[in-house]
Tab-separated table of C-alpha atoms in Angstrom:
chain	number	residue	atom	x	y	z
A	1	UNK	CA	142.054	145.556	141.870
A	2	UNK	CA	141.362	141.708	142.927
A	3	UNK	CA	138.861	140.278	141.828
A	4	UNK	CA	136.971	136.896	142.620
A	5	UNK	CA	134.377	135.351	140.085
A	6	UNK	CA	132.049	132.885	141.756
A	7	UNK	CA	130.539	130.317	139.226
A	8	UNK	CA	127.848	127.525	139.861
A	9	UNK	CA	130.054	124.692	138.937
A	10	UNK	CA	132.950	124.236	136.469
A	11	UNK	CA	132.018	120.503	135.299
A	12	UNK	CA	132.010	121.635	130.780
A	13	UNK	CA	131.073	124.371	128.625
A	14	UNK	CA	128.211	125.019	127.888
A	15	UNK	CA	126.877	128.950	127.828
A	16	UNK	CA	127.541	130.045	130.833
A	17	UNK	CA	131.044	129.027	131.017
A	18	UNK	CA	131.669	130.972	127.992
A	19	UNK	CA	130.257	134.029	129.508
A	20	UNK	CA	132.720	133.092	132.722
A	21	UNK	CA	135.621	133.531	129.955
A	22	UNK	CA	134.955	136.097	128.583
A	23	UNK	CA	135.046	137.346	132.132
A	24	UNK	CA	138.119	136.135	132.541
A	25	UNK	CA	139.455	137.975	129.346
A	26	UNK	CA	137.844	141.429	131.022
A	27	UNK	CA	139.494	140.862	134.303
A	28	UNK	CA	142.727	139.031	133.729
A	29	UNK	CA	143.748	138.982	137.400
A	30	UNK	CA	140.896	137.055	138.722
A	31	UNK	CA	140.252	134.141	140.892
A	32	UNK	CA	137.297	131.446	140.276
A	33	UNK	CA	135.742	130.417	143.200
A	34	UNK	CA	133.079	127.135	142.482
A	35	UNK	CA	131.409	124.305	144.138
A	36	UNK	CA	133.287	121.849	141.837
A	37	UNK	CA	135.587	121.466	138.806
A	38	UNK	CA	136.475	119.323	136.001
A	39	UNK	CA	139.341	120.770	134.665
A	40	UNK	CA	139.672	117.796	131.752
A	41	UNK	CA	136.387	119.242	130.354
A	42	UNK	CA	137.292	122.741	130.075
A	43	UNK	CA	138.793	125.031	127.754
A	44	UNK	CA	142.209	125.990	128.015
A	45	UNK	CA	141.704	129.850	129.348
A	46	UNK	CA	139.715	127.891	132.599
A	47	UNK	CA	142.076	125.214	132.937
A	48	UNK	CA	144.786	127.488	133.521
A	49	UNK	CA	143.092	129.906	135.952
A	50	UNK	CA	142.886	129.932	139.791
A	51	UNK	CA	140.227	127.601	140.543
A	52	UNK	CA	139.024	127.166	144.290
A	53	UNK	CA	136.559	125.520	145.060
A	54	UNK	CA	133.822	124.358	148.442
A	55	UNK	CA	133.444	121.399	150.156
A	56	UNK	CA	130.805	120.069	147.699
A	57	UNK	CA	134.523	119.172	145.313
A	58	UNK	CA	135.461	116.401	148.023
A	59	UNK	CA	132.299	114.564	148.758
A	60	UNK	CA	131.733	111.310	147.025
A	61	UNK	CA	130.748	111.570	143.186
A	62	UNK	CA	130.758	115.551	143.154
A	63	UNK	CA	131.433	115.744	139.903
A	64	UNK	CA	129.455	113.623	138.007
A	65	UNK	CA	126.554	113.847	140.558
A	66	UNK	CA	126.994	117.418	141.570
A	67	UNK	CA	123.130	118.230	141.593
A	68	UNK	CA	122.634	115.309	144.308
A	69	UNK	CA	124.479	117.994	146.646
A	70	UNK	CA	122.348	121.055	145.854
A	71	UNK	CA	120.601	121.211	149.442
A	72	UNK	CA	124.394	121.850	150.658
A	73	UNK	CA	125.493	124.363	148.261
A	74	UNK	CA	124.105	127.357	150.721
A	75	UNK	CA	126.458	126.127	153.191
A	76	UNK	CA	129.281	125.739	151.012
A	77	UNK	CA	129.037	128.952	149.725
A	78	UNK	CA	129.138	130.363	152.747
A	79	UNK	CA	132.352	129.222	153.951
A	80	UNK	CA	134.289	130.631	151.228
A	81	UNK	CA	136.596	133.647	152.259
A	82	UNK	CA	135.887	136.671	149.953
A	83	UNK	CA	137.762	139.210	152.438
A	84	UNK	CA	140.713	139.936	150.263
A	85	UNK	CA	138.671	140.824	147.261
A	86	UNK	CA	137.889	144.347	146.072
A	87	UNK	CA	135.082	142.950	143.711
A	88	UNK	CA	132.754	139.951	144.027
A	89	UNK	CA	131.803	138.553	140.438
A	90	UNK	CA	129.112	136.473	140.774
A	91	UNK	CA	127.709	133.909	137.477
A	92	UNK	CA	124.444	132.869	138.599
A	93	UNK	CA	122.728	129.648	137.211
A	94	UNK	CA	122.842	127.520	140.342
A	95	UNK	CA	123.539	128.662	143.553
A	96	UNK	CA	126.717	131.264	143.443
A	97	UNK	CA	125.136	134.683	144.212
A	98	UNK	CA	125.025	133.827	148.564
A	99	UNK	CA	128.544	134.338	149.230
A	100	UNK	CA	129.177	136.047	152.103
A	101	UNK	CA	131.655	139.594	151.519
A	102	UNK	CA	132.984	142.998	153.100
A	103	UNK	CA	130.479	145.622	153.704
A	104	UNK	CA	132.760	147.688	151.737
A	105	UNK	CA	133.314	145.055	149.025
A	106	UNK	CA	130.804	145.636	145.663
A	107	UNK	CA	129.334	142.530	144.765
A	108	UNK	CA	127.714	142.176	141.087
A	109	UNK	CA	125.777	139.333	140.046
A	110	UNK	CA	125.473	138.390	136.465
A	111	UNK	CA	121.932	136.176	136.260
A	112	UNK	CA	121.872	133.868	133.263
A	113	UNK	CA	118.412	132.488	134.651
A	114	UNK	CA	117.261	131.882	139.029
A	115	UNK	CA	117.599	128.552	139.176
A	116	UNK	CA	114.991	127.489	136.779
A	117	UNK	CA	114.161	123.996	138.528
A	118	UNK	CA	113.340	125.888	141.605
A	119	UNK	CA	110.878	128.299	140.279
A	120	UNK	CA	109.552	128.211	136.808
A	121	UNK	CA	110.070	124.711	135.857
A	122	UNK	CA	109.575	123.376	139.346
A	123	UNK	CA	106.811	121.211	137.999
A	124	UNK	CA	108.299	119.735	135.318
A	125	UNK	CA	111.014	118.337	136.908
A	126	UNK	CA	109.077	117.033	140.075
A	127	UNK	CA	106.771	114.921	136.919
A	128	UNK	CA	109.841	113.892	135.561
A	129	UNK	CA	111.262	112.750	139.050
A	130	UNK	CA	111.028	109.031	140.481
A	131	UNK	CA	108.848	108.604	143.472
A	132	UNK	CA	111.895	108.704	146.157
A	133	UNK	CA	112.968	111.830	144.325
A	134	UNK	CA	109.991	113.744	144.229
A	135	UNK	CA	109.521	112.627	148.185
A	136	UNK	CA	112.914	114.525	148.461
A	137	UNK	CA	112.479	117.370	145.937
A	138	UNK	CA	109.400	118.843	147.864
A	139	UNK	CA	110.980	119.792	151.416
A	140	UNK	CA	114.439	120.097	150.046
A	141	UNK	CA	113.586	122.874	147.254
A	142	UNK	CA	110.741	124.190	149.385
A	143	UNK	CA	114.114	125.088	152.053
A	144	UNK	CA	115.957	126.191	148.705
A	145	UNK	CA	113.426	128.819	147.296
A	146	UNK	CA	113.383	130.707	150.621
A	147	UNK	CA	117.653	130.649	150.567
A	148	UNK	CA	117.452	131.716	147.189
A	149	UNK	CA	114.698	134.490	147.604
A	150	UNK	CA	116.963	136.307	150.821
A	151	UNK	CA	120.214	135.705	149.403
A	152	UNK	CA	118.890	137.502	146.635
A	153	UNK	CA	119.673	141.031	148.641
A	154	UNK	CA	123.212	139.722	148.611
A	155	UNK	CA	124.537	141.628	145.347
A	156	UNK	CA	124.863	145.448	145.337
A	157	UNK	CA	123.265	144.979	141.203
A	158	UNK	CA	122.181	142.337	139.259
A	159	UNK	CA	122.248	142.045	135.579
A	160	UNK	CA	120.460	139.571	133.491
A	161	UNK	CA	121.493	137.985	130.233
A	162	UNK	CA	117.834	138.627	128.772
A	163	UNK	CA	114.592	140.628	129.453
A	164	UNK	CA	112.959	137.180	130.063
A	165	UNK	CA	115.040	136.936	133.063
A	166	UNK	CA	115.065	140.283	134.179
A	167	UNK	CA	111.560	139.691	135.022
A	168	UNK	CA	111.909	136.399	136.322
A	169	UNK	CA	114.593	138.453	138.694
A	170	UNK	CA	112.076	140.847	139.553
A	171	UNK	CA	109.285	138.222	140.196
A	172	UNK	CA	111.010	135.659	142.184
A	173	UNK	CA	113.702	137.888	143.783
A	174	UNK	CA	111.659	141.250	144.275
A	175	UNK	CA	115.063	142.889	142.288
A	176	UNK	CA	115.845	145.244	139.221
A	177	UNK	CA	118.249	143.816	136.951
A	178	UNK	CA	119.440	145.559	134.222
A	179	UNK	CA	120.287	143.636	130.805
A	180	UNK	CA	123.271	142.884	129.236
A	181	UNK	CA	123.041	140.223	127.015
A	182	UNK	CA	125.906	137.581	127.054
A	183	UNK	CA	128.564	137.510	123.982
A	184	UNK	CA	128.841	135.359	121.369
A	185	UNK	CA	131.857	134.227	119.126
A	186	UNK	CA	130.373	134.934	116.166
A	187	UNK	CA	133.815	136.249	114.609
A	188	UNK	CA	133.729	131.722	114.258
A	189	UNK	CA	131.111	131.690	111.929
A	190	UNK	CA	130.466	133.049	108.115
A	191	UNK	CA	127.436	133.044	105.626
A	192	UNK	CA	128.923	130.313	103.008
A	193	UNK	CA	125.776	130.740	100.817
A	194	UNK	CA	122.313	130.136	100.628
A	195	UNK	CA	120.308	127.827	101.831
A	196	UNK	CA	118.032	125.605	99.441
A	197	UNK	CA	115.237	122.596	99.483
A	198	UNK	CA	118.640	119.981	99.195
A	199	UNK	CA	119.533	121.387	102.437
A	200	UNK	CA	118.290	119.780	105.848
A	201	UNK	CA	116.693	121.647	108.887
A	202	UNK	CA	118.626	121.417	112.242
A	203	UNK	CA	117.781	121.165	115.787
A	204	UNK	CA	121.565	121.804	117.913
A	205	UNK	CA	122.116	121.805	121.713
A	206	UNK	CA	121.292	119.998	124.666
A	207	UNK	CA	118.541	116.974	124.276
A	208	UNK	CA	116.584	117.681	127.528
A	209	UNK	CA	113.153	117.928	128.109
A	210	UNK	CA	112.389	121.450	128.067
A	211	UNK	CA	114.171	122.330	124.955
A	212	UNK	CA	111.832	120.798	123.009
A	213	UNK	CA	113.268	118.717	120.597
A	214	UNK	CA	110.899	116.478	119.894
A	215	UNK	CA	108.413	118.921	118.805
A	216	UNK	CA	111.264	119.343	116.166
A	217	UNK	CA	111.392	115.506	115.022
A	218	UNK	CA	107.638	115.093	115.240
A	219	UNK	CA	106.656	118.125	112.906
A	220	UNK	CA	109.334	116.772	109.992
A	221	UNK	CA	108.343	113.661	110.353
A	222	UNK	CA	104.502	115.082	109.692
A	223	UNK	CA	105.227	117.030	107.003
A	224	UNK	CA	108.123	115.040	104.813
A	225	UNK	CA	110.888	117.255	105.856
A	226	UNK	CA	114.879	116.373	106.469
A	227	UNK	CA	116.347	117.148	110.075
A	228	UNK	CA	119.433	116.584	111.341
A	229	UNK	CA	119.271	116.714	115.679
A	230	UNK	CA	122.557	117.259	116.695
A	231	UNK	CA	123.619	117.249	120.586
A	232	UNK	CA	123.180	114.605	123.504
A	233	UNK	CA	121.165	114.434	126.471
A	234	UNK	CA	118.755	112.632	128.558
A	235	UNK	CA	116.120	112.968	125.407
A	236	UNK	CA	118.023	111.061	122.731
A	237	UNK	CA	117.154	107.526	123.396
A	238	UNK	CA	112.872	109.099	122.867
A	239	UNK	CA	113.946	111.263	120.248
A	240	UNK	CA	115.435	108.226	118.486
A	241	UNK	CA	112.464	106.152	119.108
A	242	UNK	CA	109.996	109.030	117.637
A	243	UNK	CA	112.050	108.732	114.553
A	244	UNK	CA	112.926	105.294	114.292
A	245	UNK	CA	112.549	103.983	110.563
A	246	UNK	CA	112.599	107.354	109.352
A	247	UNK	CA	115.328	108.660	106.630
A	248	UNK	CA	114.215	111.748	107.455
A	249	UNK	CA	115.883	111.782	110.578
A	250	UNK	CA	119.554	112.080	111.498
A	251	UNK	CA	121.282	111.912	115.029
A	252	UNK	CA	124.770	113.949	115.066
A	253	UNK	CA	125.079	112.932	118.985
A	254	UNK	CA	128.011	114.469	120.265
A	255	UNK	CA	129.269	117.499	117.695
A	256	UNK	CA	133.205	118.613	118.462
A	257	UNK	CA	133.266	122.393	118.527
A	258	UNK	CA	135.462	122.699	115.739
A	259	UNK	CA	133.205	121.429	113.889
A	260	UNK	CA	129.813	123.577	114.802
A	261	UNK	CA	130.605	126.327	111.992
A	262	UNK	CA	130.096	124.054	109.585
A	263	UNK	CA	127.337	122.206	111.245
A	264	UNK	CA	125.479	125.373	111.292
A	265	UNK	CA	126.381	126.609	107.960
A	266	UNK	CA	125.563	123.459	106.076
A	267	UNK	CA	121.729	123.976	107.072
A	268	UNK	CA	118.895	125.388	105.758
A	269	UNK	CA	117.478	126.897	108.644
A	270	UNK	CA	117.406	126.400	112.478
A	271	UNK	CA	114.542	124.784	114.689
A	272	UNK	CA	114.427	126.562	117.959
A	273	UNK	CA	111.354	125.167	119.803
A	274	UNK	CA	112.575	125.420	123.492
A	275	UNK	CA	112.267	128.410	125.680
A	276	UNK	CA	115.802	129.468	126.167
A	277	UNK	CA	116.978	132.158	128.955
A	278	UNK	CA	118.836	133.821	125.953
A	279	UNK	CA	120.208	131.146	123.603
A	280	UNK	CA	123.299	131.477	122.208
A	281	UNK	CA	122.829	129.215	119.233
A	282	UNK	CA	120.178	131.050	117.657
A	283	UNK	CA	122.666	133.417	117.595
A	284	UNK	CA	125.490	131.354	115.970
A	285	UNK	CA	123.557	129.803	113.397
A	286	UNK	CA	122.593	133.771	112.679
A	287	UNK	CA	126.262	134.681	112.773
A	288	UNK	CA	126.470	131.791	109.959
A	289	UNK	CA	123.957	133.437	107.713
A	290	UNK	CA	121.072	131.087	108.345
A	291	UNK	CA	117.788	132.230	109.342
A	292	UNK	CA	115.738	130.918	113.212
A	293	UNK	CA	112.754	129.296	113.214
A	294	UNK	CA	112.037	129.903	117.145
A	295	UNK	CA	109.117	129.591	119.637
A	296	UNK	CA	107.986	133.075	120.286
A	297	UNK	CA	109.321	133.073	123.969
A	298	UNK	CA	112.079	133.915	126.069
A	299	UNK	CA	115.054	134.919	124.738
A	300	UNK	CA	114.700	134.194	120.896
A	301	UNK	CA	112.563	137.280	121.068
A	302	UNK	CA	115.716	139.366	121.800
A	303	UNK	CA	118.060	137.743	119.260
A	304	UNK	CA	115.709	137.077	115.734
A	305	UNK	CA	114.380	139.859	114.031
A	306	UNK	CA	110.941	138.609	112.448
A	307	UNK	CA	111.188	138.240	108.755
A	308	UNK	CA	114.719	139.479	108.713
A	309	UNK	CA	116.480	136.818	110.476
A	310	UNK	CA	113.628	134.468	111.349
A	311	UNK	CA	110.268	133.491	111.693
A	312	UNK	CA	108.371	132.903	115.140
A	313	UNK	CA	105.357	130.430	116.114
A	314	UNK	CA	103.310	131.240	119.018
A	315	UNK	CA	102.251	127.622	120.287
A	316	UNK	CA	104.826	124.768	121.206
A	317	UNK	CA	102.834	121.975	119.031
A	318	UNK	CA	103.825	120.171	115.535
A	319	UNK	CA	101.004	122.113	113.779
A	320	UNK	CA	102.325	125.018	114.950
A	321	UNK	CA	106.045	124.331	113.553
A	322	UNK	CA	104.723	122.813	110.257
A	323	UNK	CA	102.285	126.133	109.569
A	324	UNK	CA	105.656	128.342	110.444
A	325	UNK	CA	108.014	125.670	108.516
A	326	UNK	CA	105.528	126.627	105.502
A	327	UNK	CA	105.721	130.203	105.785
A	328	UNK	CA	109.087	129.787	106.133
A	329	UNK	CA	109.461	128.199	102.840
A	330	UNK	CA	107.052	130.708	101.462
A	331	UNK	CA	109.536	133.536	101.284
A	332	UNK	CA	112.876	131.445	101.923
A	333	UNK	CA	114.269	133.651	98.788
A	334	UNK	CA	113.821	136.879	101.050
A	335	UNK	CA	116.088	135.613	103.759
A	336	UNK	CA	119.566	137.343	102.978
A	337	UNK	CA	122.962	135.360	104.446
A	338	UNK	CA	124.771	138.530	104.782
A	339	UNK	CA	122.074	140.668	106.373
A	340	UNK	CA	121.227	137.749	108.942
A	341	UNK	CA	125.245	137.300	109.781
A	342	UNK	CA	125.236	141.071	109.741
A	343	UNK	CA	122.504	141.312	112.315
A	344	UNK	CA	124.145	138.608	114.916
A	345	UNK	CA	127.195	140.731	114.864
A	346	UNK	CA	125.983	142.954	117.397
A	347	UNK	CA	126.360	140.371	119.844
A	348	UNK	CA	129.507	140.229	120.099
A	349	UNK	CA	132.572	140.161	122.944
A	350	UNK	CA	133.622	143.388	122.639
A	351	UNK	CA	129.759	144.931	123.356
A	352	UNK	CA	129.405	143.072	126.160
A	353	UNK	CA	132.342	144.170	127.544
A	354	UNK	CA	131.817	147.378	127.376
A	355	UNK	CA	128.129	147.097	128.776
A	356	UNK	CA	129.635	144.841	131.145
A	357	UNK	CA	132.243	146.841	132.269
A	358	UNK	CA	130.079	150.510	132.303
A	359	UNK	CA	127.993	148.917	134.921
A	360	UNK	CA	130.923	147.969	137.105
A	361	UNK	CA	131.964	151.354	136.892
A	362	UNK	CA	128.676	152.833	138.162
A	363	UNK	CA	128.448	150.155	141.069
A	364	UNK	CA	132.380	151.021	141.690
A	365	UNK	CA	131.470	154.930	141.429
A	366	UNK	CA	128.689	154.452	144.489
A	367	UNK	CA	131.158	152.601	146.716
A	368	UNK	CA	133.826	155.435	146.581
A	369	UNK	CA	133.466	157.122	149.371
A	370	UNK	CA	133.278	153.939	151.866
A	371	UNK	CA	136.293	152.893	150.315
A	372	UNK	CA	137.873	155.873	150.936
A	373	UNK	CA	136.392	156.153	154.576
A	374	UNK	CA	137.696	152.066	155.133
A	375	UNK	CA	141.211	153.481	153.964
A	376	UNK	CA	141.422	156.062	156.617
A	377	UNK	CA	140.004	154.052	159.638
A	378	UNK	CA	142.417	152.520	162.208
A	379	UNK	CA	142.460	149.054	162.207
């Protein structure tokens, strides 16, 4: 069977990407098809794959300033030649999901989130625009949300990575999508004991605005407690200033991936204050025996079992933290490595592929008999 996988953009790795491998792993034979690529920045299972890509790859600065070229993506997408496919993969986080294929072609689309800039965080980025941007934003994603809306009808099924975007799908695209929630390598990380007062909190991923971070920093600083914020982004230079002449505070920048299982193991719990699609590093520092301390939204409601694995707070302010950072330390004894690591197990490769691959099978299953009929008509 050939099979195409259509990704946003190829430009690191980050979770999506590892969702596109494990793709790769399920269906061995298949072509990549993305707007651009940076095949320096990805791992080696990507690197040595088929990669085409659109137009978007040869205009000036595409990969560095690939968002710049968003209004053109649409286009792009639809000049890509799908006709010798016999199943359309498509990983939607940015535009991927409007390619154009046969009528007798399934398409799938696996939604890690609609383009949350678009729709539910629309605002936030337009107040965090400069004034020529936002004059640009306004008409340009105002022409995006109705492409994205009717290309929407495009895939035969869509799946979503979390409930939280399953009804995002269903409110913004008027579409079911069933869940399958995307795997993690946990088989990377082990429980290497228990946590403990000498042990600092940690805040891992992305710095960017709507993760949160500095809700993180500002509710240890409050309350006397040791973080370590690990990751870069557009937030470090604020999250540095909040904590400058703090030793509370620790920057990790840049963390090599070799070097995560140990990042996560070494601390006593995780600070999760973003809303996250699905988050896969709630589910690693789980996999690592350490216990979530998550805003009680999106996908962290999926992932950490209250007072098993975690604790939630219901508010994103520092008071809110520091009240669940004390009942956190309340009953920090009750937290057990193994039963946390056990717990994140379940989300693992070989799950999803079977969920994964069960639902191909059923779209497959409905487009039988117009394969058959394509097979016996006269061309």
């Amino acid at each position: 069977m050939r099979v195409a996988l259509v990704h946003y953009w190829l430009v690191g790795m980050r979770g999506g990407e590892k969702v596109l491998e494990a793709l790769c792993r399920l269906y061995p034979q298949a072509d990549i098809y993305t707007h651009c690529v940076d095949r320096a920045r990805l791992s080696p299972l990507l690197r040595e794959k088929t990669i085409r890509t659109t137009f978007i790859q040869r205009l000036p600065g595409s990969v560095r300033h690939y968002k710049f070229y968003l209004p053109l993506m649409p286009l792009a997408l639809e000049q890509l030649d799908l006709r010798g496919y016999d199943l359309i993969i498509s990983s939607e986080s940015g535009p991927a999901k409007g390619v154009l294929c046969r009528a007798d072609a399934p398409h799938i689309c696996y939604c890690h989130t609609p383009m949350r800039y678009l729709w539910d965080f629309y605002q936030d980025y337009l107040k965090e625009a400069g004034l020529a941007t936002r004059f640009f934003m306004r008409p340009c994603f105002h022409y995006l949300r109705l492409w994205d809306a009717a290309s929407a009808a495009r895939p035969d099924r869509i799946l979503a990575n979390s409930r939280a975007v399953a009804r995002r799908v269903a409110r913004w695209w008027g579409r079911e999508a069933h869940v399958v929630h995307p795997p993690a390598a946990v088989e990377r990380f082990a429980p290497t004991g228990p946590g403990g007062a000498d042990k600092p909190y940690l805040c891992f991923g992305q710095l960017v605005a709507y993760k949160r971070a500095d809700l993180a920093v500002t509710a240890c600083l409050r309350s006397g407690r040791k973080l370590v914020v690990a990751g870069a982004g557009t937030e470090l230079p604020r999250l540095r200033a909040l904590a400058e002449g703090s030793e509370l505070i620790s920057f990790a920048d840049r963390v090599p991936d070799a070097d995560v299982p140990g990042l996560l193991a070494s601390c006593r719990a995780l600070l999760f204050p973003g809303e996250e699609d699905f988050g896969i590093t709630p589910v690693e520092a789980m996999a690592a025996g350490r216990p979530v301390i998550a805003y009680a939204r999106g996908g962290a409601l999926e992932t950490v079992r209250e007072g098993e694995s975690g604790l939630f707070f219901n508010e994103q302010t520092p008071e809110a933290l520091c009240a669940a950072l004390d009942a956190f330390e309340q009953r920090e004894a009750s937290f057990r490595p193994e039963r946390i690591a056990a717990h994140a197990a379940t989300f693992n490769e070989a799950r999803f592929r079977r969920e994964f691959s069960a639902e191909v099978d059923a779209l497959l299953e409905t487009f039988a008999p117009l394969r058959r009929q394509a097979a016996f008509t006269p061309r």
